[in-house]
PDB file of C-alpha atoms in Angstrom:
ATOM      1  CA  SER A   1     -64.345  50.223  49.906  1.00  0.00           C
ATOM      2  CA  GLN A   2     -63.260  47.535  47.471  1.00  0.00           C
ATOM      3  CA  GLN A   3     -65.644  45.355  45.584  1.00  0.00           C
ATOM      4  CA  GLY A   4     -63.374  42.840  43.981  1.00  0.00           C
ATOM      5  CA  GLU A   5     -60.620  40.434  44.691  1.00  0.00           C
ATOM      6  CA  GLU A   6     -58.243  39.441  41.974  1.00  0.00           C
ATOM      7  CA  ASP A   7     -56.121  36.394  41.805  1.00  0.00           C
ATOM      8  CA  PRO A   8     -53.384  35.755  41.456  1.00  0.00           C
ATOM      9  CA  GLN A   9     -51.864  38.821  43.088  1.00  0.00           C
ATOM     10  CA  ALA A  10     -48.770  38.351  40.967  1.00  0.00           C
ATOM     11  CA  LEU A  11     -48.113  36.359  37.825  1.00  0.00           C
ATOM     12  CA  SER A  12     -44.814  35.779  36.014  1.00  0.00           C
ATOM     13  CA  ILE A  13     -44.754  34.203  32.582  1.00  0.00           C
ATOM     14  CA  GLN A  14     -42.622  33.967  29.469  1.00  0.00           C
ATOM     15  CA  GLU A  15     -43.345  35.818  26.264  1.00  0.00           C
ATOM     16  CA  GLY A  16     -45.741  33.896  24.087  1.00  0.00           C
ATOM     17  CA  GLU A  17     -47.550  32.270  26.982  1.00  0.00           C
ATOM     18  CA  ASN A  18     -51.116  33.074  27.939  1.00  0.00           C
ATOM     19  CA  ALA A  19     -51.946  34.956  31.119  1.00  0.00           C
ATOM     20  CA  THR A  20     -55.204  34.487  32.987  1.00  0.00           C
ATOM     21  CA  MET A  21     -56.356  36.754  35.771  1.00  0.00           C
ATOM     22  CA  ASN A  22     -59.504  36.310  37.789  1.00  0.00           C
ATOM     23  CA  CYS A  23     -61.726  38.768  39.569  1.00  0.00           C
ATOM     24  CA  SER A  24     -64.513  38.156  42.040  1.00  0.00           C
ATOM     25  CA  TYR A  25     -66.996  40.705  43.294  1.00  0.00           C
ATOM     26  CA  LYS A  26     -69.675  40.898  45.910  1.00  0.00           C
ATOM     27  CA  THR A  27     -72.760  42.769  44.740  1.00  0.00           C
ATOM     28  CA  SER A  28     -74.944  42.937  41.642  1.00  0.00           C
ATOM     29  CA  ILE A  29     -73.391  44.940  38.844  1.00  0.00           C
ATOM     30  CA  ASN A  30     -74.341  46.713  35.654  1.00  0.00           C
ATOM     31  CA  ASN A  31     -70.985  46.040  34.027  1.00  0.00           C
ATOM     32  CA  LEU A  32     -67.427  45.042  34.790  1.00  0.00           C
ATOM     33  CA  GLN A  33     -64.380  46.669  33.302  1.00  0.00           C
ATOM     34  CA  TRP A  34     -60.717  45.779  33.090  1.00  0.00           C
ATOM     35  CA  TYR A  35     -57.930  48.326  33.244  1.00  0.00           C
ATOM     36  CA  ARG A  36     -54.187  48.202  32.839  1.00  0.00           C
ATOM     37  CA  GLN A  37     -51.738  50.379  34.705  1.00  0.00           C
ATOM     38  CA  ASN A  38     -48.066  50.593  33.965  1.00  0.00           C
ATOM     39  CA  SER A  39     -45.873  51.323  36.949  1.00  0.00           C
ATOM     40  CA  GLY A  40     -46.411  54.854  38.196  1.00  0.00           C
ATOM     41  CA  ARG A  41     -48.723  55.756  35.344  1.00  0.00           C
ATOM     42  CA  GLY A  42     -52.420  56.311  34.773  1.00  0.00           C
ATOM     43  CA  LEU A  43     -55.092  53.791  33.895  1.00  0.00           C
ATOM     44  CA  VAL A  44     -55.735  52.409  30.448  1.00  0.00           C
ATOM     45  CA  HIS A  45     -59.232  51.105  29.790  1.00  0.00           C
ATOM     46  CA  LEU A  46     -59.094  47.666  28.198  1.00  0.00           C
ATOM     47  CA  ILE A  47     -62.578  46.276  27.923  1.00  0.00           C
ATOM     48  CA  LEU A  48     -66.100  46.537  29.320  1.00  0.00           C
ATOM     49  CA  ILE A  49     -68.456  43.614  29.645  1.00  0.00           C
ATOM     50  CA  ARG A  50     -72.086  44.127  30.559  1.00  0.00           C
ATOM     51  CA  SER A  51     -73.966  41.967  33.031  1.00  0.00           C
ATOM     52  CA  ASN A  52     -76.008  40.363  30.251  1.00  0.00           C
ATOM     53  CA  GLU A  53     -72.884  39.355  28.331  1.00  0.00           C
ATOM     54  CA  ARG A  54     -70.874  36.231  28.993  1.00  0.00           C
ATOM     55  CA  GLU A  55     -67.794  36.722  26.852  1.00  0.00           C
ATOM     56  CA  LYS A  56     -66.108  39.501  24.980  1.00  0.00           C
ATOM     57  CA  HIS A  57     -63.014  39.739  22.824  1.00  0.00           C
ATOM     58  CA  SER A  58     -60.735  42.579  21.911  1.00  0.00           C
ATOM     59  CA  GLY A  59     -57.567  41.732  20.034  1.00  0.00           C
ATOM     60  CA  ARG A  60     -55.518  39.423  22.255  1.00  0.00           C
ATOM     61  CA  LEU A  61     -57.874  39.976  25.177  1.00  0.00           C
ATOM     62  CA  ARG A  62     -60.725  37.709  26.133  1.00  0.00           C
ATOM     63  CA  VAL A  63     -62.977  38.507  29.042  1.00  0.00           C
ATOM     64  CA  THR A  64     -65.614  36.277  30.558  1.00  0.00           C
ATOM     65  CA  LEU A  65     -68.276  37.119  33.073  1.00  0.00           C
ATOM     66  CA  ASP A  66     -70.213  34.700  35.257  1.00  0.00           C
ATOM     67  CA  THR A  67     -72.809  36.659  37.179  1.00  0.00           C
ATOM     68  CA  SER A  68     -74.028  33.575  39.035  1.00  0.00           C
ATOM     69  CA  LYS A  69     -70.565  33.159  40.533  1.00  0.00           C
ATOM     70  CA  LYS A  70     -69.914  36.902  40.602  1.00  0.00           C
ATOM     71  CA  SER A  71     -66.629  36.420  38.834  1.00  0.00           C
ATOM     72  CA  SER A  72     -64.797  37.475  35.721  1.00  0.00           C
ATOM     73  CA  SER A  73     -61.598  36.452  34.031  1.00  0.00           C
ATOM     74  CA  LEU A  74     -59.206  38.260  31.732  1.00  0.00           C
ATOM     75  CA  LEU A  75     -57.138  36.185  29.338  1.00  0.00           C
ATOM     76  CA  ILE A  76     -54.226  37.717  27.483  1.00  0.00           C
ATOM     77  CA  THR A  77     -53.059  35.441  24.715  1.00  0.00           C
ATOM     78  CA  ALA A  78     -49.554  35.313  23.246  1.00  0.00           C
ATOM     79  CA  SER A  79     -48.252  37.701  25.853  1.00  0.00           C
ATOM     80  CA  ARG A  80     -45.511  40.213  25.126  1.00  0.00           C
ATOM     81  CA  ALA A  81     -43.008  41.953  27.356  1.00  0.00           C
ATOM     82  CA  ALA A  82     -45.010  45.140  26.807  1.00  0.00           C
ATOM     83  CA  ASP A  83     -47.966  43.509  28.591  1.00  0.00           C
ATOM     84  CA  THR A  84     -46.025  43.792  31.852  1.00  0.00           C
ATOM     85  CA  ALA A  85     -48.273  45.915  34.076  1.00  0.00           C
ATOM     86  CA  SER A  86     -50.857  45.763  36.830  1.00  0.00           C
ATOM     87  CA  TYR A  87     -54.357  44.750  35.806  1.00  0.00           C
ATOM     88  CA  PHE A  88     -57.464  45.769  37.705  1.00  0.00           C
ATOM     89  CA  CYS A  89     -61.066  44.813  37.409  1.00  0.00           C
ATOM     90  CA  ALA A  90     -63.608  47.468  38.278  1.00  0.00           C
ATOM     91  CA  THR A  91     -67.314  47.066  38.775  1.00  0.00           C
ATOM     92  CA  ALA A  92     -70.098  49.487  38.007  1.00  0.00           C
ATOM     93  CA  LEU A  93     -73.131  49.064  40.199  1.00  0.00           C
ATOM     94  CA  ASN A  94     -76.655  49.221  38.854  1.00  0.00           C
ATOM     95  CA  GLN A  95     -77.182  52.711  40.149  1.00  0.00           C
ATOM     96  CA  ALA A  96     -76.196  55.124  37.425  1.00  0.00           C
ATOM     97  CA  GLY A  97     -73.748  57.798  38.421  1.00  0.00           C
ATOM     98  CA  THR A  98     -71.912  55.764  41.034  1.00  0.00           C
ATOM     99  CA  ALA A  99     -68.178  55.305  40.970  1.00  0.00           C
ATOM    100  CA  LEU A 100     -66.310  52.329  39.661  1.00  0.00           C
ATOM    101  CA  ILE A 101     -65.050  50.148  42.465  1.00  0.00           C
ATOM    102  CA  PHE A 102     -61.685  48.532  41.881  1.00  0.00           C
ATOM    103  CA  GLY A 103     -60.335  45.150  42.803  1.00  0.00           C
ATOM    104  CA  LYS A 104     -56.917  44.688  44.331  1.00  0.00           C
ATOM    105  CA  GLY A 105     -55.230  43.966  41.038  1.00  0.00           C
ATOM    106  CA  THR A 106     -52.868  41.434  39.519  1.00  0.00           C
ATOM    107  CA  THR A 107     -49.284  42.332  38.736  1.00  0.00           C
ATOM    108  CA  LEU A 108     -48.197  40.633  35.524  1.00  0.00           C
ATOM    109  CA  SER A 109     -44.553  40.252  34.563  1.00  0.00           C
ATOM    110  CA  VAL A 110     -43.753  38.960  31.098  1.00  0.00           C
ATOM    111  CA  SER A 111     -40.136  38.121  30.467  1.00  0.00           C
ATOM    112  CA  SER A 112     -38.538  37.769  27.077  1.00  0.00           C
TER     113      SER A 112
ATOM    114  CA  GLY B   1     -62.833  62.594  22.782  1.00  0.00           C
ATOM    115  CA  ALA B   2     -63.527  62.248  26.506  1.00  0.00           C
ATOM    116  CA  VAL B   3     -60.198  63.487  27.799  1.00  0.00           C
ATOM    117  CA  VAL B   4     -59.579  64.250  31.442  1.00  0.00           C
ATOM    118  CA  SER B   5     -56.520  66.161  32.529  1.00  0.00           C
ATOM    119  CA  GLN B   6     -54.948  66.649  35.936  1.00  0.00           C
ATOM    120  CA  HIS B   7     -52.608  69.315  37.119  1.00  0.00           C
ATOM    121  CA  PRO B   8     -49.991  69.115  38.406  1.00  0.00           C
ATOM    122  CA  SER B   9     -48.748  65.688  37.356  1.00  0.00           C
ATOM    123  CA  ARG B  10     -46.464  65.578  40.347  1.00  0.00           C
ATOM    124  CA  VAL B  11     -45.915  67.818  43.339  1.00  0.00           C
ATOM    125  CA  ILE B  12     -43.620  67.837  46.322  1.00  0.00           C
ATOM    126  CA  CYS B  13     -44.628  69.837  49.348  1.00  0.00           C
ATOM    127  CA  LYS B  14     -43.524  70.270  52.914  1.00  0.00           C
ATOM    128  CA  SER B  15     -45.395  68.819  55.832  1.00  0.00           C
ATOM    129  CA  GLY B  16     -48.086  71.189  57.087  1.00  0.00           C
ATOM    130  CA  THR B  17     -48.699  72.941  53.787  1.00  0.00           C
ATOM    131  CA  SER B  18     -51.734  72.602  51.527  1.00  0.00           C
ATOM    132  CA  VAL B  19     -51.764  71.357  47.976  1.00  0.00           C
ATOM    133  CA  LYS B  20     -54.434  71.796  45.323  1.00  0.00           C
ATOM    134  CA  ILE B  21     -54.929  69.300  42.511  1.00  0.00           C
ATOM    135  CA  GLU B  22     -57.087  70.173  39.517  1.00  0.00           C
ATOM    136  CA  CYS B  23     -59.115  67.771  37.427  1.00  0.00           C
ATOM    137  CA  ARG B  24     -60.549  68.993  34.146  1.00  0.00           C
ATOM    138  CA  SER B  25     -62.777  67.403  31.541  1.00  0.00           C
ATOM    139  CA  LEU B  26     -61.489  68.863  28.300  1.00  0.00           C
ATOM    140  CA  ASP B  27     -64.146  68.012  25.763  1.00  0.00           C
ATOM    141  CA  PHE B  28     -67.264  67.103  27.677  1.00  0.00           C
ATOM    142  CA  GLN B  29     -69.312  68.268  30.602  1.00  0.00           C
ATOM    143  CA  ALA B  30     -68.759  66.217  33.712  1.00  0.00           C
ATOM    144  CA  THR B  31     -71.717  66.329  36.052  1.00  0.00           C
ATOM    145  CA  THR B  32     -69.984  63.886  38.354  1.00  0.00           C
ATOM    146  CA  MET B  33     -66.331  63.568  39.210  1.00  0.00           C
ATOM    147  CA  PHE B  34     -64.632  61.039  41.425  1.00  0.00           C
ATOM    148  CA  TRP B  35     -61.404  61.186  43.367  1.00  0.00           C
ATOM    149  CA  TYR B  36     -59.351  58.083  44.050  1.00  0.00           C
ATOM    150  CA  ARG B  37     -56.159  57.534  46.005  1.00  0.00           C
ATOM    151  CA  GLN B  38     -53.625  54.848  45.264  1.00  0.00           C
ATOM    152  CA  PHE B  39     -50.796  53.915  47.610  1.00  0.00           C
ATOM    153  CA  PRO B  40     -47.733  52.128  46.214  1.00  0.00           C
ATOM    154  CA  LYS B  41     -48.436  48.601  45.019  1.00  0.00           C
ATOM    155  CA  GLN B  42     -52.088  48.912  45.991  1.00  0.00           C
ATOM    156  CA  SER B  43     -55.340  49.426  44.182  1.00  0.00           C
ATOM    157  CA  LEU B  44     -57.390  52.554  43.700  1.00  0.00           C
ATOM    158  CA  MET B  45     -59.517  53.490  46.659  1.00  0.00           C
ATOM    159  CA  LEU B  46     -62.469  55.793  46.133  1.00  0.00           C
ATOM    160  CA  MET B  47     -62.207  58.891  48.297  1.00  0.00           C
ATOM    161  CA  ALA B  48     -65.182  60.960  47.286  1.00  0.00           C
ATOM    162  CA  THR B  49     -67.825  61.687  44.707  1.00  0.00           C
ATOM    163  CA  SER B  50     -68.515  65.246  43.669  1.00  0.00           C
ATOM    164  CA  ASN B  51     -71.457  66.534  41.717  1.00  0.00           C
ATOM    165  CA  GLU B  52     -71.359  69.934  40.104  1.00  0.00           C
ATOM    166  CA  GLY B  53     -72.794  72.573  42.364  1.00  0.00           C
ATOM    167  CA  SER B  54     -73.261  70.409  45.426  1.00  0.00           C
ATOM    168  CA  LYS B  55     -71.209  69.125  48.311  1.00  0.00           C
ATOM    169  CA  ALA B  56     -69.002  66.129  47.797  1.00  0.00           C
ATOM    170  CA  THR B  57     -69.890  62.766  49.277  1.00  0.00           C
ATOM    171  CA  TYR B  58     -66.950  61.216  51.088  1.00  0.00           C
ATOM    172  CA  GLU B  59     -66.253  57.537  51.593  1.00  0.00           C
ATOM    173  CA  GLN B  60     -66.013  56.166  55.077  1.00  0.00           C
ATOM    174  CA  GLY B  61     -62.681  56.955  56.674  1.00  0.00           C
ATOM    175  CA  VAL B  62     -61.886  59.925  54.444  1.00  0.00           C
ATOM    176  CA  GLU B  63     -61.674  63.202  56.350  1.00  0.00           C
ATOM    177  CA  LYS B  64     -63.731  65.824  54.546  1.00  0.00           C
ATOM    178  CA  ASP B  65     -62.009  68.677  56.380  1.00  0.00           C
ATOM    179  CA  LYS B  66     -58.631  67.429  55.255  1.00  0.00           C
ATOM    180  CA  PHE B  67     -59.492  66.636  51.663  1.00  0.00           C
ATOM    181  CA  LEU B  68     -61.498  69.581  50.379  1.00  0.00           C
ATOM    182  CA  ILE B  69     -63.293  68.994  47.125  1.00  0.00           C
ATOM    183  CA  ASN B  70     -64.831  71.721  45.012  1.00  0.00           C
ATOM    184  CA  HIS B  71     -66.760  70.981  41.828  1.00  0.00           C
ATOM    185  CA  ALA B  72     -67.627  74.523  40.850  1.00  0.00           C
ATOM    186  CA  SER B  73     -68.172  73.987  37.142  1.00  0.00           C
ATOM    187  CA  LEU B  74     -69.057  71.210  34.735  1.00  0.00           C
ATOM    188  CA  THR B  75     -65.455  70.911  33.631  1.00  0.00           C
ATOM    189  CA  LEU B  76     -63.430  71.411  36.794  1.00  0.00           C
ATOM    190  CA  SER B  77     -63.109  69.737  40.152  1.00  0.00           C
ATOM    191  CA  THR B  78     -60.355  70.464  42.639  1.00  0.00           C
ATOM    192  CA  LEU B  79     -58.985  68.431  45.516  1.00  0.00           C
ATOM    193  CA  THR B  80     -57.117  70.341  48.195  1.00  0.00           C
ATOM    194  CA  VAL B  81     -55.064  68.348  50.646  1.00  0.00           C
ATOM    195  CA  THR B  82     -54.863  70.573  53.703  1.00  0.00           C
ATOM    196  CA  SER B  83     -52.075  70.411  56.268  1.00  0.00           C
ATOM    197  CA  ALA B  84     -50.438  67.617  54.346  1.00  0.00           C
ATOM    198  CA  HIS B  85     -48.425  64.975  56.167  1.00  0.00           C
ATOM    199  CA  PRO B  86     -46.034  62.338  54.826  1.00  0.00           C
ATOM    200  CA  GLU B  87     -48.747  59.688  55.107  1.00  0.00           C
ATOM    201  CA  ASP B  88     -50.770  61.669  52.545  1.00  0.00           C
ATOM    202  CA  SER B  89     -48.090  60.936  49.969  1.00  0.00           C
ATOM    203  CA  SER B  90     -49.899  58.990  47.295  1.00  0.00           C
ATOM    204  CA  PHE B  91     -51.051  58.887  43.693  1.00  0.00           C
ATOM    205  CA  TYR B  92     -54.321  60.804  43.325  1.00  0.00           C
ATOM    206  CA  ILE B  93     -56.484  60.008  40.322  1.00  0.00           C
ATOM    207  CA  CYS B  94     -59.675  61.721  39.272  1.00  0.00           C
ATOM    208  CA  SER B  95     -62.312  60.509  36.899  1.00  0.00           C
ATOM    209  CA  ALA B  96     -65.297  62.123  35.282  1.00  0.00           C
ATOM    210  CA  ARG B  97     -68.655  60.967  34.093  1.00  0.00           C
ATOM    211  CA  THR B  98     -71.290  62.600  31.915  1.00  0.00           C
ATOM    212  CA  SER B  99     -75.000  62.567  32.564  1.00  0.00           C
ATOM    213  CA  GLY B 100     -76.062  61.418  29.142  1.00  0.00           C
ATOM    214  CA  ASN B 101     -76.600  58.015  27.586  1.00  0.00           C
ATOM    215  CA  LEU B 102     -72.959  57.217  28.237  1.00  0.00           C
ATOM    216  CA  SER B 103     -73.425  57.614  31.955  1.00  0.00           C
ATOM    217  CA  TRP B 104     -71.679  54.302  32.545  1.00  0.00           C
ATOM    218  CA  GLU B 105     -68.534  55.610  30.938  1.00  0.00           C
ATOM    219  CA  GLN B 106     -66.001  56.915  33.405  1.00  0.00           C
ATOM    220  CA  TYR B 107     -62.941  58.700  32.078  1.00  0.00           C
ATOM    221  CA  PHE B 108     -59.772  58.822  34.115  1.00  0.00           C
ATOM    222  CA  GLY B 109     -57.161  61.507  34.439  1.00  0.00           C
ATOM    223  CA  PRO B 110     -53.459  60.630  34.297  1.00  0.00           C
ATOM    224  CA  GLY B 111     -53.007  61.049  38.038  1.00  0.00           C
ATOM    225  CA  THR B 112     -51.045  63.342  40.341  1.00  0.00           C
ATOM    226  CA  ARG B 113     -48.118  62.060  42.370  1.00  0.00           C
ATOM    227  CA  LEU B 114     -48.021  63.845  45.733  1.00  0.00           C
ATOM    228  CA  THR B 115     -44.949  63.587  47.903  1.00  0.00           C
ATOM    229  CA  VAL B 116     -45.013  65.228  51.318  1.00  0.00           C
ATOM    230  CA  THR B 117     -41.612  65.706  52.926  1.00  0.00           C
TER     231      THR B 117
END
């Protein structure tokens, strides 16, 4: 089953622009994570935000979490061609030991 | 630390044969391992959860007799796709979790590309 919906499904921007991806989920969570996946490759963990946090930064990444709306956003600032990839949000439920449930993902294309 | 490996990284097999994929936690003990499947241009779908020494729990719609999961040790889980068919062609990704304070951390393997001809 899938927990989250991301939008947009696809996003094309120019280098230097900011990219914003949104994720919505359905049930209460312990934390929400964002992953990147280059075409045909494995997952790269980007950032984890806990349910009691509202915003988190890591380098050019900014993640927000609104538990009242059950939504999160990932902002990539000053994008680069190397940021071209698929981005997934994944939610961890409150029950420890359960699997991460992934959203449908956003495919980001950054052209130079 | 917290490295998960998968073997093989890609495999091609003929329809009707069985294929085994290994998932290993290299530097930690994984009490729980998860298997995901990802079709082209789609997201990861959870197939099953396996706990060391017990039977795997399968998600709805996943055939347990077709996708055999064995988690015989704290560092190894295997997924065997039995009587594979072309529609089983997919990217299979495992992940592992410890039982300690970092139980929210889930570490992913690099994936196995299965092509059934």
